[in-house]
mmCIF file of C-alpha atoms in Angstrom:
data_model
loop_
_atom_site.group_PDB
_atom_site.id
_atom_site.type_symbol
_atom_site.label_atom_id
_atom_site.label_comp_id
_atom_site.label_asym_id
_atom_site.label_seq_id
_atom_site.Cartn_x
_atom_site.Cartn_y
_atom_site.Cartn_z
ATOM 1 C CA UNK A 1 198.385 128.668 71.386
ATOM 2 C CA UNK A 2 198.433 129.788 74.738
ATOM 3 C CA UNK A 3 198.040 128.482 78.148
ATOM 4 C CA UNK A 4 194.596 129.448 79.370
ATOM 5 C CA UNK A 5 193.754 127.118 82.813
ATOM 6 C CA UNK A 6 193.801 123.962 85.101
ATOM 7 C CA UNK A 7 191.146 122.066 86.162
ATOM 8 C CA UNK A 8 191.058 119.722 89.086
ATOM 9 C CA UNK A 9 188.577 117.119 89.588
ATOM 10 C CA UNK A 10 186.961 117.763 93.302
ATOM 11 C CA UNK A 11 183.532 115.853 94.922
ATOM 12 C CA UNK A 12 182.235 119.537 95.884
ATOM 13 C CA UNK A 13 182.608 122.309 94.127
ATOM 14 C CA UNK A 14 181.271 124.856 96.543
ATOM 15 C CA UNK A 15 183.929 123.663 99.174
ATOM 16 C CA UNK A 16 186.702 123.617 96.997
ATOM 17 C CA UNK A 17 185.850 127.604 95.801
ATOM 18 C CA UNK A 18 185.633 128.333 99.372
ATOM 19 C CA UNK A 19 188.760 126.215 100.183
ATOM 20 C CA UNK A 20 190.832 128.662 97.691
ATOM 21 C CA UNK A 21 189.260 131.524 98.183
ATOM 22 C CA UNK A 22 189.912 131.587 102.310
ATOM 23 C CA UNK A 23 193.626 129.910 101.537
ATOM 24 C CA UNK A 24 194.976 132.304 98.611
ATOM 25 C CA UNK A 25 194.491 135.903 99.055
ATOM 26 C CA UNK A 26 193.520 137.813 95.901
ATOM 27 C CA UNK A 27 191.816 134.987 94.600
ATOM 28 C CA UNK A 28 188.641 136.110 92.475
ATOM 29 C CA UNK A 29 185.758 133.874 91.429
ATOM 30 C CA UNK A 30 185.040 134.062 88.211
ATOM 31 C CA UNK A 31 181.959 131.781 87.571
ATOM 32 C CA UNK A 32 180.761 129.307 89.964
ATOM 33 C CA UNK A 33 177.427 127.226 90.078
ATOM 34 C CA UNK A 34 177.089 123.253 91.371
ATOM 35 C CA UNK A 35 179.057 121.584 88.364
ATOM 36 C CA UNK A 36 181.952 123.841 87.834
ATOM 37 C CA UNK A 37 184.078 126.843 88.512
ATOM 38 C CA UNK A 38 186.240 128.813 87.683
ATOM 39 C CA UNK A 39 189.018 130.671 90.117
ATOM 40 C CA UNK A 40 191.826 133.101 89.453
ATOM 41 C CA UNK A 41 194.378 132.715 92.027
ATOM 42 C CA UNK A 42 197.956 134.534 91.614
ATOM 43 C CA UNK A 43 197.556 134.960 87.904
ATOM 44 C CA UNK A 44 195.886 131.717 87.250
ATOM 45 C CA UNK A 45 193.282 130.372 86.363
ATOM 46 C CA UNK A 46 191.719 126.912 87.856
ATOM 47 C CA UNK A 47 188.806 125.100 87.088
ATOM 48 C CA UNK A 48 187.054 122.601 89.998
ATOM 49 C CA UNK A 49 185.329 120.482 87.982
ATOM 50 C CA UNK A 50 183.315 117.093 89.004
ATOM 51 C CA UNK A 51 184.660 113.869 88.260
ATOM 52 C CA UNK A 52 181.682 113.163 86.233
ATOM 53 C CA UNK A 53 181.994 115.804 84.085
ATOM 54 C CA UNK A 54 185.804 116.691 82.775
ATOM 55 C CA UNK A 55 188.566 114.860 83.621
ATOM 56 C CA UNK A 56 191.157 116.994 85.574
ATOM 57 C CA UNK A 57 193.152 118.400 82.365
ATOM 58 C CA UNK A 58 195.435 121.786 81.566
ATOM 59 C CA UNK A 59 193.425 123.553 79.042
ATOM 60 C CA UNK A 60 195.362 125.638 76.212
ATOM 61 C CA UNK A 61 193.305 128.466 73.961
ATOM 62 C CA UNK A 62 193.610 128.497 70.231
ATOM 63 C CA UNK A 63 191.398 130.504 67.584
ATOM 64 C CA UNK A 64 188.003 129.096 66.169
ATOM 65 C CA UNK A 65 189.855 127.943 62.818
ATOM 66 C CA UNK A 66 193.340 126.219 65.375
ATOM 67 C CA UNK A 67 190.737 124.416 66.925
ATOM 68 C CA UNK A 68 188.825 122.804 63.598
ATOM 69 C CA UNK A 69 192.352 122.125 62.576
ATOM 70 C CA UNK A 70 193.053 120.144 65.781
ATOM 71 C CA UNK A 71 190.324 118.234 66.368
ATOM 72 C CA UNK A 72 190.374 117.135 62.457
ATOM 73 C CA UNK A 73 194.300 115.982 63.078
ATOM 74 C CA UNK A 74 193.570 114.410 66.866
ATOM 75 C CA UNK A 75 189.869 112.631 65.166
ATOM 76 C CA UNK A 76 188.516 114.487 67.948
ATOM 77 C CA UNK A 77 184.784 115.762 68.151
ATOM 78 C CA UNK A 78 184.473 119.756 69.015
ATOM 79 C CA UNK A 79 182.101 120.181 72.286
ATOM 80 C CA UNK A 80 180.465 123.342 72.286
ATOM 81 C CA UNK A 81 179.638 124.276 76.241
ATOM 82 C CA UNK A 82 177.154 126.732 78.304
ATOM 83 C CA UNK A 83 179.029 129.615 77.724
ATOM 84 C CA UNK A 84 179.750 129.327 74.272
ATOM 85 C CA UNK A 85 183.462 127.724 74.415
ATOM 86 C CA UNK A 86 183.913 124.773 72.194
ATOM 87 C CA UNK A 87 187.015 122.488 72.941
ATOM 88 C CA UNK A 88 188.465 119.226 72.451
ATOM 89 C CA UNK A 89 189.933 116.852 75.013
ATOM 90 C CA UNK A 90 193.011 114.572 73.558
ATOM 91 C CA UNK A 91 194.097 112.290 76.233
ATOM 92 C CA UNK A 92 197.570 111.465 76.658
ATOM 93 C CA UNK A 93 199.484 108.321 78.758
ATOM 94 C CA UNK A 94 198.161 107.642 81.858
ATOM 95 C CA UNK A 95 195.736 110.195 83.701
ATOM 96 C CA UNK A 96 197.018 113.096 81.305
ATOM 97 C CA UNK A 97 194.683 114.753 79.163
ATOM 98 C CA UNK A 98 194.816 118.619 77.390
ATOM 99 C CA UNK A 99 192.182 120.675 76.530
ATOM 100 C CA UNK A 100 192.283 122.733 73.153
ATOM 101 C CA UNK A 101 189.722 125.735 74.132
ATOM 102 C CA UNK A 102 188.465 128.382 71.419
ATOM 103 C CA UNK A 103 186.530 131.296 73.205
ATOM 104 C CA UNK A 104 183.650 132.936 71.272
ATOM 105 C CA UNK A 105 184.805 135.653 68.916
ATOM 106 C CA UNK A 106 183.462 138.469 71.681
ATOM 107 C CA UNK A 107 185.348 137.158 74.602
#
């Protein structure tokens, strides 16, 4: 398992790529439409995300067969997304919740 992003909950997503972007120099988008993106910024990645949508959560990556063995152990159901990630979300105390991410065998 390994650490793979952030995401932060924001009302606009355009503003908040912009917002980065103009504030932290080097920072690279690397997907962006009106429901989500995705920034690197010093070595990290973030995800603006609506509040809608995800909850604000720190995402870690496992392999295809971690992630079946998580979601079986947390009685959590695997969400397969646009570009062909699947994940779980296991919330935690409070506002905390983790991601478990598995990227498609190609990526």
């Amino acid at each position: 398992m390994e650490f793979d992003h952030v995401a932060q909950q924001v009302p606009d997503i355009a503003a908040a790529v912009e917002w980065q972007v103009r504030t932290v120099p080097g920072s690279r988008v690397l997907h962006q439409d009106a429901t989500w993106a995705l920034v690197e910024s010093g070595g990290a990645k973030l995800a603006f995300v609506l509040p809608d949508q995800h909850p604000s959560h720190l995402a870690f990556r496992v392999d295809a067969e971690e992630l079946e063995r998580l979601a079986v152990r947390h009685g959590a159901e695997i969400a397969t997304h646009r570009d062909a990630t699947r994940s779980i979300y296991i919330e935690g105390p409070g506002a905390l919740a983790t991601e478990i991410i598995a990227y498609p065998e190609e990526a």
